[in-house]
Amino acid sequence: MTAGRTLAVVGAGAMGGQIAYQAALHGYDVRLISRSDDRLRSASTSCATLLRRRVEKGTLDGDACELTLARVTLGSDFAAVAGAETIIESVAEDRDVKREVYARICAHSDDTAIIGTNSSTLPSSVLEDAVSHSERFLNVHFFNPALLMALVEVVPGPHTSEDTIVRAMDFAQAIGKTPVRLAREEYGFIANRILFIAIQEAMRLVQGGYISVEECDLAVRKALGWPMGPFHLSDLVGLDVVEAILDEGFRQTGDQRWEPVEMLRDLVARGKLGNKAGGGFTTAPS
Ligand code: CAA
């Protein structure tokens, strides 16, 4: 337990919400900031449900659960980042949106705060000019679902100081995660670079008529030990997110392995985004 530490999370989507509650679970006072009341409400409701289920299952103490929920303050005012020694930005993967958010963060943040972007596709070096003290700025990349997935990738840019890297590693550890430190930026970092190329290969096999979606998922689970097959996982991540990660990978590297396959493009174009909307490879339309 880490008492007396403060985290601000900006962006209350599926990732930001769970990052906030993960830190609260480990004793952090957390300010969760979003421009959308609906997102804030939905993050707090869904995380409360997940944590209370742990209480029912006997894996989390009831008082600890209620204390965790009370440690997260919700709001839309960026002034709440003042006093936080760590700030995680987890807003849309859009350079302009992120730049605007950094301007607001930097208007209120403490001079010593580190800012970690949870971006999967934008290395901090393409955004660092929007941050006042870029020596305290880097990628701190979580995985979905963040309340469960242990890995955090800590990725410095050329502008990031050693002290910031060490603090980001310590922060990830303090909230119960397993951090890995990259030496330098690379598209997809480590896990996504391996994962999304593998997902593309799975889609090529199905598209080529070699196997069905269900049997491909089964094969990958049984042969490679993945907890979910590539199609089930794509539905969890969101097919629009999978497409955007692949598109950006192709744009940034020019490597055709990243270019989204036709069947993915087609599903996204028809509004089939996976679990969150419209159904996907393995889910019924919602
Ligand atoms: N959020 C939070 N908790 C969830 C959840 C979710 N979306 N889905 C399930 N859980 C919880 C359940 O509540 C349950 O918790 P308890 O044990 O406390 O009750 C636990 O997970 C197990 O649930 P299930 O038995 O229903 O399902 P499962 O055994 O298949 O586990 C899983 C679910 C942990 C998600 C597992 O399937 C898994 O590890 N899948 C792979 C996930 C993965 O690879 N993520 C990386 C995606 S890529 C990414 O995130 C990078 C990026 O940049 C986009």
mmCIF file of C-alpha atoms and ligand atoms in Angstrom:
data_model
loop_
_atom_site.group_PDB
_atom_site.id
_atom_site.type_symbol
_atom_site.label_atom_id
_atom_site.label_comp_id
_atom_site.label_asym_id
_atom_site.label_seq_id
_atom_site.Cartn_x
_atom_site.Cartn_y
_atom_site.Cartn_z
ATOM 1 C CA MET A 1 0.000 0.000 0.000
ATOM 2 C CA THR A 2 1.289 3.445 -0.964
ATOM 3 C CA ALA A 3 -0.247 6.069 1.303
ATOM 4 C CA GLY A 4 -0.228 9.798 0.596
ATOM 5 C CA ARG A 5 0.485 9.649 -3.120
ATOM 6 C CA THR A 6 -1.609 11.411 -5.700
ATOM 7 C CA LEU A 7 -2.302 10.484 -9.293
ATOM 8 C CA ALA A 8 -4.296 12.378 -11.901
ATOM 9 C CA VAL A 9 -5.702 10.466 -14.857
ATOM 10 C CA VAL A 10 -7.012 12.473 -17.796
ATOM 11 C CA GLY A 11 -9.461 10.539 -19.973
ATOM 12 C CA ALA A 12 -12.079 8.203 -18.527
ATOM 13 C CA GLY A 13 -12.496 5.698 -21.331
ATOM 14 C CA ALA A 14 -12.033 1.960 -20.807
ATOM 15 C CA MET A 15 -8.298 2.416 -20.148
ATOM 16 C CA GLY A 16 -8.216 5.633 -18.102
ATOM 17 C CA GLY A 17 -11.008 4.478 -15.796
ATOM 18 C CA GLN A 18 -9.350 1.179 -14.935
ATOM 19 C CA ILE A 19 -5.893 2.791 -14.526
ATOM 20 C CA ALA A 20 -7.440 5.198 -11.998
ATOM 21 C CA TYR A 21 -9.075 2.447 -9.942
ATOM 22 C CA GLN A 22 -5.967 0.237 -10.140
ATOM 23 C CA ALA A 23 -3.946 3.032 -8.517
ATOM 24 C CA ALA A 24 -6.661 3.658 -5.918
ATOM 25 C CA LEU A 25 -6.576 -0.045 -5.071
ATOM 26 C CA HIS A 26 -2.927 0.472 -4.169
ATOM 27 C CA GLY A 27 -3.526 3.472 -1.898
ATOM 28 C CA TYR A 28 -3.252 6.406 -4.309
ATOM 29 C CA ASP A 29 -5.598 9.362 -4.088
ATOM 30 C CA VAL A 30 -6.780 9.673 -7.661
ATOM 31 C CA ARG A 31 -8.385 12.504 -9.597
ATOM 32 C CA LEU A 32 -10.079 11.154 -12.719
ATOM 33 C CA ILE A 33 -10.724 13.944 -15.212
ATOM 34 C CA SER A 34 -12.916 13.835 -18.314
ATOM 35 C CA ARG A 35 -14.951 16.361 -20.278
ATOM 36 C CA SER A 36 -17.732 13.772 -20.409
ATOM 37 C CA ASP A 37 -19.934 13.193 -17.342
ATOM 38 C CA ASP A 38 -21.239 10.038 -18.998
ATOM 39 C CA ARG A 39 -17.726 8.601 -19.311
ATOM 40 C CA LEU A 40 -16.942 9.443 -15.693
ATOM 41 C CA ARG A 41 -20.167 7.829 -14.505
ATOM 42 C CA SER A 42 -19.628 4.769 -16.655
ATOM 43 C CA ALA A 43 -15.982 4.360 -15.511
ATOM 44 C CA SER A 44 -16.925 4.587 -11.845
ATOM 45 C CA THR A 45 -19.942 2.285 -12.199
ATOM 46 C CA SER A 46 -18.120 -0.405 -14.156
ATOM 47 C CA CYS A 47 -15.019 -0.373 -11.926
ATOM 48 C CA ALA A 48 -17.190 -0.444 -8.780
ATOM 49 C CA THR A 49 -19.005 -3.484 -10.185
ATOM 50 C CA LEU A 50 -15.726 -5.260 -11.028
ATOM 51 C CA LEU A 51 -14.202 -4.545 -7.605
ATOM 52 C CA ARG A 52 -17.352 -5.468 -5.652
ATOM 53 C CA ARG A 53 -17.407 -8.759 -7.569
ATOM 54 C CA ARG A 54 -13.937 -9.406 -6.127
ATOM 55 C CA VAL A 55 -15.412 -8.865 -2.655
ATOM 56 C CA GLU A 56 -18.179 -11.392 -3.394
ATOM 57 C CA LYS A 57 -15.534 -13.872 -4.574
ATOM 58 C CA GLY A 58 -13.461 -13.269 -1.421
ATOM 59 C CA THR A 59 -10.409 -11.918 -3.278
ATOM 60 C CA LEU A 60 -10.814 -8.343 -1.973
ATOM 61 C CA ASP A 61 -11.751 -7.162 1.509
ATOM 62 C CA GLY A 62 -15.067 -5.264 1.611
ATOM 63 C CA ASP A 63 -13.671 -2.264 3.530
ATOM 64 C CA ALA A 64 -10.630 -2.086 1.237
ATOM 65 C CA CYS A 65 -12.996 -2.047 -1.733
ATOM 66 C CA GLU A 66 -15.117 0.825 -0.388
ATOM 67 C CA LEU A 67 -11.966 2.779 0.577
ATOM 68 C CA THR A 68 -10.655 2.267 -2.961
ATOM 69 C CA LEU A 69 -13.857 3.595 -4.500
ATOM 70 C CA ALA A 70 -13.809 6.620 -2.168
ATOM 71 C CA ARG A 71 -10.207 7.470 -3.133
ATOM 72 C CA VAL A 72 -11.212 8.348 -6.720
ATOM 73 C CA THR A 73 -12.527 11.869 -7.276
ATOM 74 C CA LEU A 74 -14.331 12.499 -10.554
ATOM 75 C CA GLY A 75 -14.476 15.827 -12.362
ATOM 76 C CA SER A 76 -13.984 17.850 -15.525
ATOM 77 C CA ASP A 77 -11.786 20.651 -14.139
ATOM 78 C CA PHE A 78 -8.087 20.368 -15.040
ATOM 79 C CA ALA A 79 -7.208 22.314 -11.893
ATOM 80 C CA ALA A 80 -7.462 18.907 -10.197
ATOM 81 C CA VAL A 81 -4.056 17.909 -11.636
ATOM 82 C CA ALA A 82 -2.414 20.355 -9.180
ATOM 83 C CA GLY A 83 -0.759 18.388 -6.376
ATOM 84 C CA ALA A 84 -0.488 15.148 -8.379
ATOM 85 C CA GLU A 85 3.076 13.863 -8.656
ATOM 86 C CA THR A 86 2.108 11.542 -11.498
ATOM 87 C CA ILE A 87 -0.276 12.390 -14.354
ATOM 88 C CA ILE A 88 -1.436 9.799 -16.871
ATOM 89 C CA GLU A 89 -3.051 11.009 -20.101
ATOM 90 C CA SER A 90 -5.356 8.452 -21.664
ATOM 91 C CA VAL A 91 -7.474 10.389 -24.149
ATOM 92 C CA ALA A 92 -8.231 9.613 -27.813
ATOM 93 C CA GLU A 93 -5.331 8.661 -30.110
ATOM 94 C CA ASP A 94 -5.495 12.031 -31.845
ATOM 95 C CA ARG A 95 -2.492 14.365 -31.888
ATOM 96 C CA ASP A 96 -4.567 17.561 -31.769
ATOM 97 C CA VAL A 97 -6.757 16.342 -28.928
ATOM 98 C CA LYS A 98 -3.684 15.281 -26.948
ATOM 99 C CA ARG A 99 -1.916 18.603 -27.582
ATOM 100 C CA GLU A 100 -4.922 20.519 -26.296
ATOM 101 C CA VAL A 101 -5.065 18.290 -23.224
ATOM 102 C CA TYR A 102 -1.342 18.827 -22.482
ATOM 103 C CA ALA A 103 -1.806 22.607 -22.627
ATOM 104 C CA ARG A 104 -4.542 22.307 -20.010
ATOM 105 C CA ILE A 105 -2.542 19.895 -17.863
ATOM 106 C CA CYS A 106 0.584 22.087 -17.979
ATOM 107 C CA ALA A 107 -1.432 25.159 -16.958
ATOM 108 C CA HIS A 108 -2.139 23.538 -13.584
ATOM 109 C CA SER A 109 0.410 20.776 -12.943
ATOM 110 C CA ASP A 110 3.139 20.987 -10.300
ATOM 111 C CA ASP A 111 6.639 21.771 -11.553
ATOM 112 C CA THR A 112 7.854 18.365 -10.450
ATOM 113 C CA ALA A 113 5.007 16.217 -11.861
ATOM 114 C CA ILE A 114 5.777 13.557 -14.439
ATOM 115 C CA ILE A 115 3.355 13.121 -17.341
ATOM 116 C CA GLY A 116 2.909 9.695 -18.896
ATOM 117 C CA THR A 117 0.920 9.197 -22.056
ATOM 118 C CA ASN A 118 -0.885 5.890 -22.307
ATOM 119 C CA SER A 119 -0.795 6.180 -26.096
ATOM 120 C CA SER A 120 -0.227 2.912 -27.969
ATOM 121 C CA THR A 121 0.554 4.555 -31.288
ATOM 122 C CA LEU A 122 2.083 7.977 -30.619
ATOM 123 C CA PRO A 123 5.563 8.011 -29.111
ATOM 124 C CA SER A 124 6.081 10.914 -26.712
ATOM 125 C CA SER A 125 8.670 12.441 -29.082
ATOM 126 C CA VAL A 126 5.923 13.419 -31.569
ATOM 127 C CA LEU A 127 4.034 15.272 -28.822
ATOM 128 C CA GLU A 128 6.812 16.605 -26.589
ATOM 129 C CA ASP A 129 6.665 20.141 -28.026
ATOM 130 C CA ALA A 130 3.177 20.448 -26.489
ATOM 131 C CA VAL A 131 4.484 19.782 -22.952
ATOM 132 C CA SER A 132 6.202 22.514 -20.895
ATOM 133 C CA HIS A 133 8.840 20.284 -19.297
ATOM 134 C CA SER A 134 9.384 17.471 -21.761
ATOM 135 C CA GLU A 135 12.183 15.970 -19.646
ATOM 136 C CA ARG A 136 9.339 14.774 -17.413
ATOM 137 C CA PHE A 137 7.270 13.315 -20.269
ATOM 138 C CA LEU A 138 7.227 9.738 -21.690
ATOM 139 C CA ASN A 139 4.958 6.842 -22.686
ATOM 140 C CA VAL A 140 3.579 4.779 -19.806
ATOM 141 C CA HIS A 141 1.619 2.158 -21.688
ATOM 142 C CA PHE A 142 -0.998 -0.072 -20.027
ATOM 143 C CA PHE A 143 -2.902 -3.038 -21.476
ATOM 144 C CA ASN A 144 -6.606 -3.742 -21.690
ATOM 145 C CA PRO A 145 -8.167 -4.551 -19.223
ATOM 146 C CA ALA A 146 -5.893 -2.414 -17.067
ATOM 147 C CA LEU A 147 -7.307 -3.711 -13.779
ATOM 148 C CA LEU A 148 -6.015 -7.159 -14.735
ATOM 149 C CA MET A 149 -3.145 -6.997 -17.208
ATOM 150 C CA ALA A 150 0.155 -6.847 -15.347
ATOM 151 C CA LEU A 151 2.423 -5.283 -17.956
ATOM 152 C CA VAL A 152 3.254 -1.594 -18.240
ATOM 153 C CA GLU A 153 5.712 -0.480 -20.925
ATOM 154 C CA VAL A 154 7.819 2.520 -19.905
ATOM 155 C CA VAL A 155 9.111 4.154 -23.077
ATOM 156 C CA PRO A 156 11.372 7.214 -22.916
ATOM 157 C CA GLY A 157 11.885 9.596 -25.806
ATOM 158 C CA PRO A 158 15.217 11.339 -26.434
ATOM 159 C CA HIS A 159 13.892 14.272 -24.326
ATOM 160 C CA THR A 160 13.013 12.160 -21.230
ATOM 161 C CA SER A 161 15.278 12.394 -18.170
ATOM 162 C CA GLU A 162 16.618 9.360 -16.348
ATOM 163 C CA ASP A 163 14.885 10.513 -13.149
ATOM 164 C CA THR A 164 11.522 10.508 -14.967
ATOM 165 C CA ILE A 165 12.075 6.973 -16.264
ATOM 166 C CA VAL A 166 12.924 5.745 -12.767
ATOM 167 C CA ARG A 167 9.861 7.487 -11.303
ATOM 168 C CA ALA A 168 7.593 5.964 -13.964
ATOM 169 C CA MET A 169 8.996 2.483 -13.257
ATOM 170 C CA ASP A 170 8.481 3.026 -9.501
ATOM 171 C CA PHE A 171 4.931 4.277 -10.077
ATOM 172 C CA ALA A 172 3.990 1.208 -12.151
ATOM 173 C CA GLN A 173 5.405 -1.060 -9.472
ATOM 174 C CA ALA A 174 3.664 0.862 -6.683
ATOM 175 C CA ILE A 175 0.280 0.245 -8.311
ATOM 176 C CA GLY A 176 0.919 -3.477 -8.587
ATOM 177 C CA LYS A 177 2.095 -3.700 -12.198
ATOM 178 C CA THR A 178 5.160 -5.247 -13.821
ATOM 179 C CA PRO A 179 6.973 -2.511 -15.733
ATOM 180 C CA VAL A 180 9.455 -3.072 -18.547
ATOM 181 C CA ARG A 181 11.767 -0.303 -19.638
ATOM 182 C CA LEU A 182 12.461 0.185 -23.326
ATOM 183 C CA ALA A 183 15.791 1.681 -24.379
ATOM 184 C CA ARG A 184 14.144 3.806 -27.066
ATOM 185 C CA GLU A 185 10.936 4.345 -29.033
ATOM 186 C CA GLU A 186 9.782 1.850 -31.646
ATOM 187 C CA TYR A 187 6.329 1.556 -33.267
ATOM 188 C CA GLY A 188 4.099 -0.772 -31.237
ATOM 189 C CA PHE A 189 6.705 -0.860 -28.465
ATOM 190 C CA ILE A 190 7.106 -4.554 -27.517
ATOM 191 C CA ALA A 191 3.815 -6.330 -26.842
ATOM 192 C CA ASN A 192 1.674 -4.614 -29.504
ATOM 193 C CA ARG A 193 4.350 -5.060 -32.143
ATOM 194 C CA ILE A 194 4.224 -8.813 -31.612
ATOM 195 C CA LEU A 195 0.477 -8.998 -30.948
ATOM 196 C CA PHE A 196 -0.933 -6.943 -33.818
ATOM 197 C CA ILE A 197 1.222 -8.586 -36.493
ATOM 198 C CA ALA A 198 0.027 -11.956 -35.132
ATOM 199 C CA ILE A 199 -3.615 -10.756 -35.242
ATOM 200 C CA GLN A 200 -3.125 -9.746 -38.880
ATOM 201 C CA GLU A 201 -1.745 -13.210 -39.698
ATOM 202 C CA ALA A 202 -4.823 -14.785 -38.072
ATOM 203 C CA MET A 203 -7.106 -12.566 -40.175
ATOM 204 C CA ARG A 204 -5.177 -13.472 -43.351
ATOM 205 C CA LEU A 205 -5.693 -17.180 -42.593
ATOM 206 C CA VAL A 206 -9.457 -16.716 -42.156
ATOM 207 C CA GLN A 207 -9.714 -14.379 -45.149
ATOM 208 C CA GLY A 208 -7.828 -16.959 -47.259
ATOM 209 C CA GLY A 209 -10.395 -19.620 -46.324
ATOM 210 C CA TYR A 210 -7.936 -21.820 -44.401
ATOM 211 C CA ILE A 211 -9.905 -21.882 -41.140
ATOM 212 C CA SER A 212 -12.935 -20.375 -39.388
ATOM 213 C CA VAL A 213 -12.738 -17.573 -36.821
ATOM 214 C CA GLU A 214 -13.772 -19.960 -34.028
ATOM 215 C CA GLU A 215 -11.272 -22.677 -34.942
ATOM 216 C CA CYS A 216 -8.440 -20.207 -35.392
ATOM 217 C CA ASP A 217 -9.116 -18.819 -31.891
ATOM 218 C CA LEU A 218 -9.212 -22.381 -30.554
ATOM 219 C CA ALA A 219 -5.932 -23.266 -32.279
ATOM 220 C CA VAL A 220 -4.121 -20.225 -30.896
ATOM 221 C CA ARG A 221 -5.440 -20.844 -27.371
ATOM 222 C CA LYS A 222 -4.544 -24.513 -27.393
ATOM 223 C CA ALA A 223 -1.194 -24.303 -29.206
ATOM 224 C CA LEU A 224 0.174 -20.978 -27.979
ATOM 225 C CA GLY A 225 -1.543 -20.687 -24.601
ATOM 226 C CA TRP A 226 -3.122 -17.271 -25.251
ATOM 227 C CA PRO A 227 -5.962 -16.677 -22.740
ATOM 228 C CA MET A 228 -8.208 -15.597 -25.636
ATOM 229 C CA GLY A 229 -7.768 -16.170 -29.359
ATOM 230 C CA PRO A 230 -6.861 -13.271 -31.694
ATOM 231 C CA PHE A 231 -10.464 -12.680 -32.832
ATOM 232 C CA HIS A 232 -11.962 -12.741 -29.333
ATOM 233 C CA LEU A 233 -9.172 -10.387 -28.235
ATOM 234 C CA SER A 234 -9.743 -8.024 -31.187
ATOM 235 C CA ASP A 235 -13.410 -7.780 -30.170
ATOM 236 C CA LEU A 236 -12.317 -6.888 -26.622
ATOM 237 C CA VAL A 237 -9.845 -4.224 -27.782
ATOM 238 C CA GLY A 238 -12.341 -2.798 -30.342
ATOM 239 C CA LEU A 239 -12.052 -3.370 -34.090
ATOM 240 C CA ASP A 240 -11.767 0.359 -34.786
ATOM 241 C CA VAL A 241 -8.850 0.505 -32.330
ATOM 242 C CA VAL A 242 -7.209 -2.530 -33.966
ATOM 243 C CA GLU A 243 -7.628 -0.898 -37.389
ATOM 244 C CA ALA A 244 -6.242 2.431 -36.152
ATOM 245 C CA ILE A 245 -3.173 0.767 -34.575
ATOM 246 C CA LEU A 246 -2.478 -1.119 -37.820
ATOM 247 C CA ASP A 247 -3.061 1.949 -40.027
ATOM 248 C CA GLU A 248 -0.734 4.060 -37.910
ATOM 249 C CA GLY A 249 1.856 1.249 -37.945
ATOM 250 C CA PHE A 250 1.774 1.203 -41.746
ATOM 251 C CA ARG A 251 2.005 5.014 -41.856
ATOM 252 C CA GLN A 252 4.928 5.177 -39.432
ATOM 253 C CA THR A 253 6.957 2.168 -40.649
ATOM 254 C CA GLY A 254 5.916 1.666 -44.299
ATOM 255 C CA ASP A 255 5.998 -2.067 -43.530
ATOM 256 C CA GLN A 256 3.102 -3.806 -45.347
ATOM 257 C CA ARG A 257 2.627 -6.312 -42.543
ATOM 258 C CA TRP A 258 0.816 -3.507 -40.709
ATOM 259 C CA GLU A 259 -1.622 -2.665 -43.532
ATOM 260 C CA PRO A 260 -5.125 -3.660 -42.293
ATOM 261 C CA VAL A 261 -6.619 -6.671 -44.110
ATOM 262 C CA GLU A 262 -9.825 -6.272 -46.093
ATOM 263 C CA MET A 263 -12.105 -8.201 -43.712
ATOM 264 C CA LEU A 264 -11.199 -5.869 -40.831
ATOM 265 C CA ARG A 265 -11.738 -2.760 -42.946
ATOM 266 C CA ASP A 266 -15.101 -4.087 -44.046
ATOM 267 C CA LEU A 267 -16.331 -4.827 -40.492
ATOM 268 C CA VAL A 268 -15.309 -1.388 -39.197
ATOM 269 C CA ALA A 269 -16.899 0.326 -42.214
ATOM 270 C CA ARG A 270 -20.149 -1.472 -41.348
ATOM 271 C CA GLY A 271 -20.014 -0.206 -37.739
ATOM 272 C CA LYS A 272 -19.027 -3.578 -36.301
ATOM 273 C CA LEU A 273 -16.584 -2.457 -33.645
ATOM 274 C CA GLY A 274 -16.464 -5.548 -31.404
ATOM 275 C CA ASN A 275 -17.865 -5.855 -27.862
ATOM 276 C CA LYS A 276 -18.507 -2.128 -27.489
ATOM 277 C CA ALA A 277 -20.772 -1.662 -30.543
ATOM 278 C CA GLY A 278 -22.315 -3.586 -33.391
ATOM 279 C CA GLY A 279 -20.715 -6.961 -32.608
ATOM 280 C CA GLY A 280 -17.508 -8.224 -34.162
ATOM 281 C CA PHE A 281 -15.807 -11.477 -35.074
ATOM 282 C CA THR A 282 -17.101 -13.400 -32.062
ATOM 283 C CA THR A 283 -19.743 -11.158 -30.496
ATOM 284 C CA ALA A 284 -23.380 -10.673 -31.372
ATOM 285 C CA PRO A 285 -24.417 -7.140 -32.401
ATOM 286 C CA SER A 286 -25.260 -5.068 -29.303
HETATM 287 N N1 CAA B 1 -12.174 -5.572 -17.336
HETATM 288 C C1 CAA B 1 -11.838 -5.897 -16.086
HETATM 289 N N2 CAA B 1 -11.951 -7.139 -15.582
HETATM 290 C C2 CAA B 1 -12.416 -8.097 -16.425
HETATM 291 C C3 CAA B 1 -12.769 -7.834 -17.760
HETATM 292 C C4 CAA B 1 -12.615 -6.505 -18.211
HETATM 293 N N3 CAA B 1 -12.888 -6.138 -19.476
HETATM 294 N N4 CAA B 1 -13.179 -8.986 -18.318
HETATM 295 C C5 CAA B 1 -13.109 -9.930 -17.368
HETATM 296 N N5 CAA B 1 -12.627 -9.408 -16.220
HETATM 297 C C6 CAA B 1 -12.368 -10.077 -14.963
HETATM 298 C C7 CAA B 1 -13.570 -10.811 -14.458
HETATM 299 O O1 CAA B 1 -14.385 -9.963 -13.679
HETATM 300 C C8 CAA B 1 -12.901 -11.862 -13.612
HETATM 301 O O2 CAA B 1 -12.491 -11.250 -12.395
HETATM 302 P P1 CAA B 1 -12.594 -12.051 -11.024
HETATM 303 O O3 CAA B 1 -11.712 -13.254 -11.189
HETATM 304 O O4 CAA B 1 -12.117 -11.071 -10.011
HETATM 305 O O5 CAA B 1 -14.037 -12.373 -10.908
HETATM 306 C C9 CAA B 1 -11.613 -12.213 -14.366
HETATM 307 O O6 CAA B 1 -11.387 -11.084 -15.220
HETATM 308 C C10 CAA B 1 -11.730 -13.438 -15.187
HETATM 309 O O7 CAA B 1 -12.828 -13.271 -16.058
HETATM 310 P P2 CAA B 1 -13.450 -14.413 -16.940
HETATM 311 O O8 CAA B 1 -13.340 -15.702 -16.200
HETATM 312 O O9 CAA B 1 -14.792 -13.971 -17.407
HETATM 313 O O10 CAA B 1 -12.564 -14.404 -18.246
HETATM 314 P P3 CAA B 1 -11.085 -14.888 -18.519
HETATM 315 O O11 CAA B 1 -10.640 -15.936 -17.580
HETATM 316 O O12 CAA B 1 -11.030 -15.115 -19.984
HETATM 317 O O13 CAA B 1 -10.183 -13.594 -18.212
HETATM 318 C C11 CAA B 1 -9.078 -11.814 -19.312
HETATM 319 C C12 CAA B 1 -10.412 -12.398 -18.870
HETATM 320 C C13 CAA B 1 -8.209 -11.493 -18.092
HETATM 321 C C14 CAA B 1 -9.407 -10.522 -20.057
HETATM 322 C C15 CAA B 1 -8.266 -12.856 -20.165
HETATM 323 O O14 CAA B 1 -9.103 -13.421 -21.122
HETATM 324 C C16 CAA B 1 -7.073 -12.259 -20.846
HETATM 325 O O15 CAA B 1 -6.025 -12.103 -20.250
HETATM 326 N N6 CAA B 1 -7.216 -11.938 -22.154
HETATM 327 C C17 CAA B 1 -6.129 -11.374 -22.939
HETATM 328 C C18 CAA B 1 -6.139 -9.878 -22.764
HETATM 329 C C19 CAA B 1 -5.019 -9.224 -23.542
HETATM 330 O O16 CAA B 1 -4.226 -9.838 -24.232
HETATM 331 N N7 CAA B 1 -4.962 -7.891 -23.452
HETATM 332 C C20 CAA B 1 -4.022 -7.090 -24.212
HETATM 333 C C21 CAA B 1 -4.800 -6.422 -25.299
HETATM 334 S S1 CAA B 1 -3.786 -5.403 -26.314
HETATM 335 C C22 CAA B 1 -3.724 -3.949 -25.513
HETATM 336 O O17 CAA B 1 -4.351 -3.683 -24.538
HETATM 337 C C23 CAA B 1 -2.746 -2.987 -26.039
HETATM 338 C C24 CAA B 1 -3.264 -1.807 -26.682
HETATM 339 O O18 CAA B 1 -2.483 -0.877 -26.767
HETATM 340 C C25 CAA B 1 -4.594 -1.737 -27.325
#
